[in-house]
GROMACS .gro file of C-alpha atoms in nm:
model
  143
    1MET     CA    1  14.410  11.235 -14.069
    2PHE     CA    2  14.205  11.386 -13.788
    3LEU     CA    3  14.405  11.578 -13.528
    4GLY     CA    4  14.347  11.824 -13.245
    5THR     CA    5  14.072  11.918 -13.003
    6HIS     CA    6  13.785  12.147 -13.095
    7SER     CA    7  13.504  12.291 -12.881
    8PRO     CA    8  13.184  12.335 -13.081
    9ARG     CA    9  12.834  12.356 -12.936
   10LEU     CA   10  12.530  12.144 -13.004
   11ASP     CA   11  12.235  12.355 -13.115
   12GLU     CA   12  11.873  12.310 -13.007
   13LYS     CA   13  11.807  12.084 -13.308
   14GLY     CA   14  12.090  11.845 -13.219
   15ARG     CA   15  12.322  11.983 -13.487
   16LEU     CA   16  12.695  12.030 -13.467
   17ILE     CA   17  12.914  12.246 -13.689
   18LEU     CA   18  13.209  12.029 -13.791
   19PRO     CA   19  13.553  12.174 -13.720
   20ALA     CA   20  13.682  12.352 -14.032
   21LYS     CA   21  13.989  12.125 -14.044
   22PHE     CA   22  13.765  11.817 -14.077
   23ARG     CA   23  13.515  11.943 -14.334
   24ASP     CA   24  13.698  11.859 -14.657
   25GLU     CA   25  13.747  11.496 -14.554
   26LEU     CA   26  13.388  11.459 -14.435
   27ALA     CA   27  13.208  11.665 -14.703
   28PRO     CA   28  13.134  11.365 -14.930
   29GLY     CA   29  12.963  11.188 -14.639
   30LEU     CA   30  13.034  11.041 -14.299
   31VAL     CA   31  12.916  10.777 -14.059
   32LEU     CA   32  12.845  10.837 -13.689
   33THR     CA   33  12.832  10.539 -13.455
   34ARG     CA   34  12.874  10.437 -13.093
   35GLY     CA   35  13.232  10.462 -12.981
   36GLN     CA   36  13.399  10.306 -12.685
   37GLU     CA   37  13.410  10.505 -12.359
   38ARG     CA   38  13.066  10.654 -12.443
   39CYS     CA   39  13.175  10.886 -12.723
   40ILE     CA   40  13.059  10.898 -13.084
   41TYR     CA   41  13.297  10.787 -13.356
   42VAL     CA   42  13.296  10.990 -13.678
   43PHE     CA   43  13.434  10.816 -13.987
   44SER     CA   44  13.453  10.943 -14.340
   45ALA     CA   45  13.235  10.722 -14.560
   46SER     CA   46  13.544  10.570 -14.724
   47GLU     CA   47  13.712  10.495 -14.390
   48PHE     CA   48  13.392  10.340 -14.256
   49GLU     CA   49  13.390  10.103 -14.553
   50LYS     CA   50  13.741   9.989 -14.455
   51VAL     CA   51  13.637   9.938 -14.092
   52HIS     CA   52  13.332   9.743 -14.204
   53GLU     CA   53  13.545   9.517 -14.427
   54GLU     CA   54  13.770   9.441 -14.127
   55MET     CA   55  13.463   9.354 -13.922
   56ARG     CA   56  13.339   9.120 -14.192
   57ALA     CA   57  13.665   8.927 -14.157
   58ALA     CA   58  13.589   8.850 -13.790
   59PRO     CA   59  13.472   8.493 -13.733
   60ILE     CA   60  13.094   8.468 -13.707
   61SER     CA   61  13.150   8.190 -13.453
   62SER     CA   62  13.294   8.443 -13.205
   63ARG     CA   63  13.024   8.567 -12.968
   64GLN     CA   64  13.235   8.869 -12.870
   65ALA     CA   65  13.284   8.965 -13.237
   66ARG     CA   66  12.911   8.926 -13.309
   67ASP     CA   67  12.817   9.134 -13.006
   68TYR     CA   68  13.063   9.410 -13.096
   69VAL     CA   69  12.950   9.426 -13.460
   70ARG     CA   70  12.582   9.439 -13.358
   71VAL     CA   71  12.631   9.725 -13.113
   72PHE     CA   72  12.865   9.913 -13.346
   73LEU     CA   73  12.652   9.887 -13.661
   74SER     CA   74  12.308   9.919 -13.499
   75GLY     CA   75  12.403  10.265 -13.379
   76ALA     CA   76  12.548  10.376 -13.714
   77SER     CA   77  12.399  10.668 -13.901
   78ASP     CA   78  12.520  10.798 -14.235
   79GLU     CA   79  12.513  11.176 -14.261
   80LEU     CA   80  12.586  11.440 -14.522
   81PRO     CA   81  12.704  11.779 -14.393
   82ASP     CA   82  12.500  12.078 -14.510
   83LYS     CA   83  12.654  12.385 -14.677
   84GLN     CA   84  12.751  12.531 -14.338
   85GLY     CA   85  12.931  12.208 -14.240
   86ARG     CA   86  12.657  12.103 -13.996
   87ILE     CA   87  12.547  11.750 -13.920
   88THR     CA   88  12.259  11.627 -13.709
   89ILE     CA   89  12.349  11.383 -13.435
   90PRO     CA   90  12.061  11.134 -13.397
   91PRO     CA   91  11.889  11.135 -13.056
   92VAL     CA   92  11.995  10.776 -12.981
   93LEU     CA   93  12.362  10.869 -13.023
   94ARG     CA   94  12.324  11.194 -12.825
   95ALA     CA   95  12.174  10.991 -12.539
   96TYR     CA   96  12.443  10.720 -12.564
   97ALA     CA   97  12.724  10.976 -12.535
   98GLY     CA   98  12.540  11.191 -12.278
   99LEU     CA   99  12.583  11.497 -12.496
  100ASP     CA  100  12.489  11.833 -12.356
  101ARG     CA  101  12.539  12.168 -12.529
  102GLU     CA  102  12.918  12.192 -12.479
  103LEU     CA  103  13.115  11.938 -12.682
  104ALA     CA  104  13.471  11.828 -12.746
  105VAL     CA  105  13.546  11.702 -13.095
  106ILE     CA  106  13.884  11.535 -13.104
  107GLY     CA  107  14.097  11.399 -13.381
  108ALA     CA  108  14.192  11.033 -13.335
  109GLY     CA  109  14.381  10.958 -13.655
  110ASN     CA  110  14.148  10.770 -13.888
  111ARG     CA  111  13.839  10.906 -13.714
  112ALA     CA  112  13.711  11.197 -13.510
  113GLU     CA  113  13.531  11.151 -13.180
  114ILE     CA  114  13.248  11.357 -13.032
  115TRP     CA  115  13.243  11.381 -12.652
  116ASP     CA  116  13.041  11.572 -12.399
  117ALA     CA  117  13.292  11.841 -12.295
  118GLY     CA  118  13.274  11.749 -11.924
  119ALA     CA  119  13.314  11.378 -11.997
  120TRP     CA  120  13.618  11.451 -12.218
  121ASP     CA  121  13.780  11.665 -11.947
  122ARG     CA  122  13.729  11.388 -11.689
  123TYR     CA  123  13.860  11.121 -11.927
  124LEU     CA  124  14.169  11.324 -12.016
  125GLU     CA  125  14.244  11.404 -11.652
  126GLU     CA  126  14.213  11.036 -11.561
  127LYS     CA  127  14.431  10.913 -11.849
  128GLU     CA  128  14.709  11.176 -11.848
  129THR     CA  129  14.908  11.001 -11.573
  130ALA     CA  130  14.893  10.670 -11.757
  131PHE     CA  131  14.993  10.854 -12.077
  132SER     CA  132  15.300  10.993 -11.901
  133GLU     CA  133  15.393  10.647 -11.774
  134THR     CA  134  15.349  10.461 -12.105
  135ASP     CA  135  15.663  10.274 -12.196
  136GLU     CA  136  15.817  10.110 -12.501
  137ASP     CA  137  15.639   9.778 -12.437
  138ALA     CA  138  15.294   9.933 -12.491
  139LEU     CA  139  15.384  10.107 -12.817
  140PRO     CA  140  15.699   9.949 -12.962
  141GLY     CA  141  15.890  10.180 -13.195
  142ILE     CA  142  15.676  10.482 -13.108
  143ILE     CA  143  15.818  10.585 -12.771
   0.00000   0.00000   0.00000
């Protein structure tokens, strides 16, 4: 499970050092792809297989499902961390997420997310009030 917020930097070659807590899970391989809210989703290879199987179950007759799968998979890139735990983020994904040097890598349960640090700060500030006001109806049995 991916948890927490980490603040690595992107180097001049577009590489990121994965947070130490995430390395064991991602060492055998990972998949980067477009995430919602203009972040990059990071899945372990095994978790990505599960997500892909769920997508395959979506009806091909659904335009919305087809569109989502196309955007999601066309941006996917499989990566293997090097010995220092670094991965290269492809230019198309760096542009999609508007990544600058300062990053926020957050744990989101079954995946990690890579955000531009400024974009993450703005997102969190915007969503914290709604988070505080979330009630039982939104997340039954959790709150």
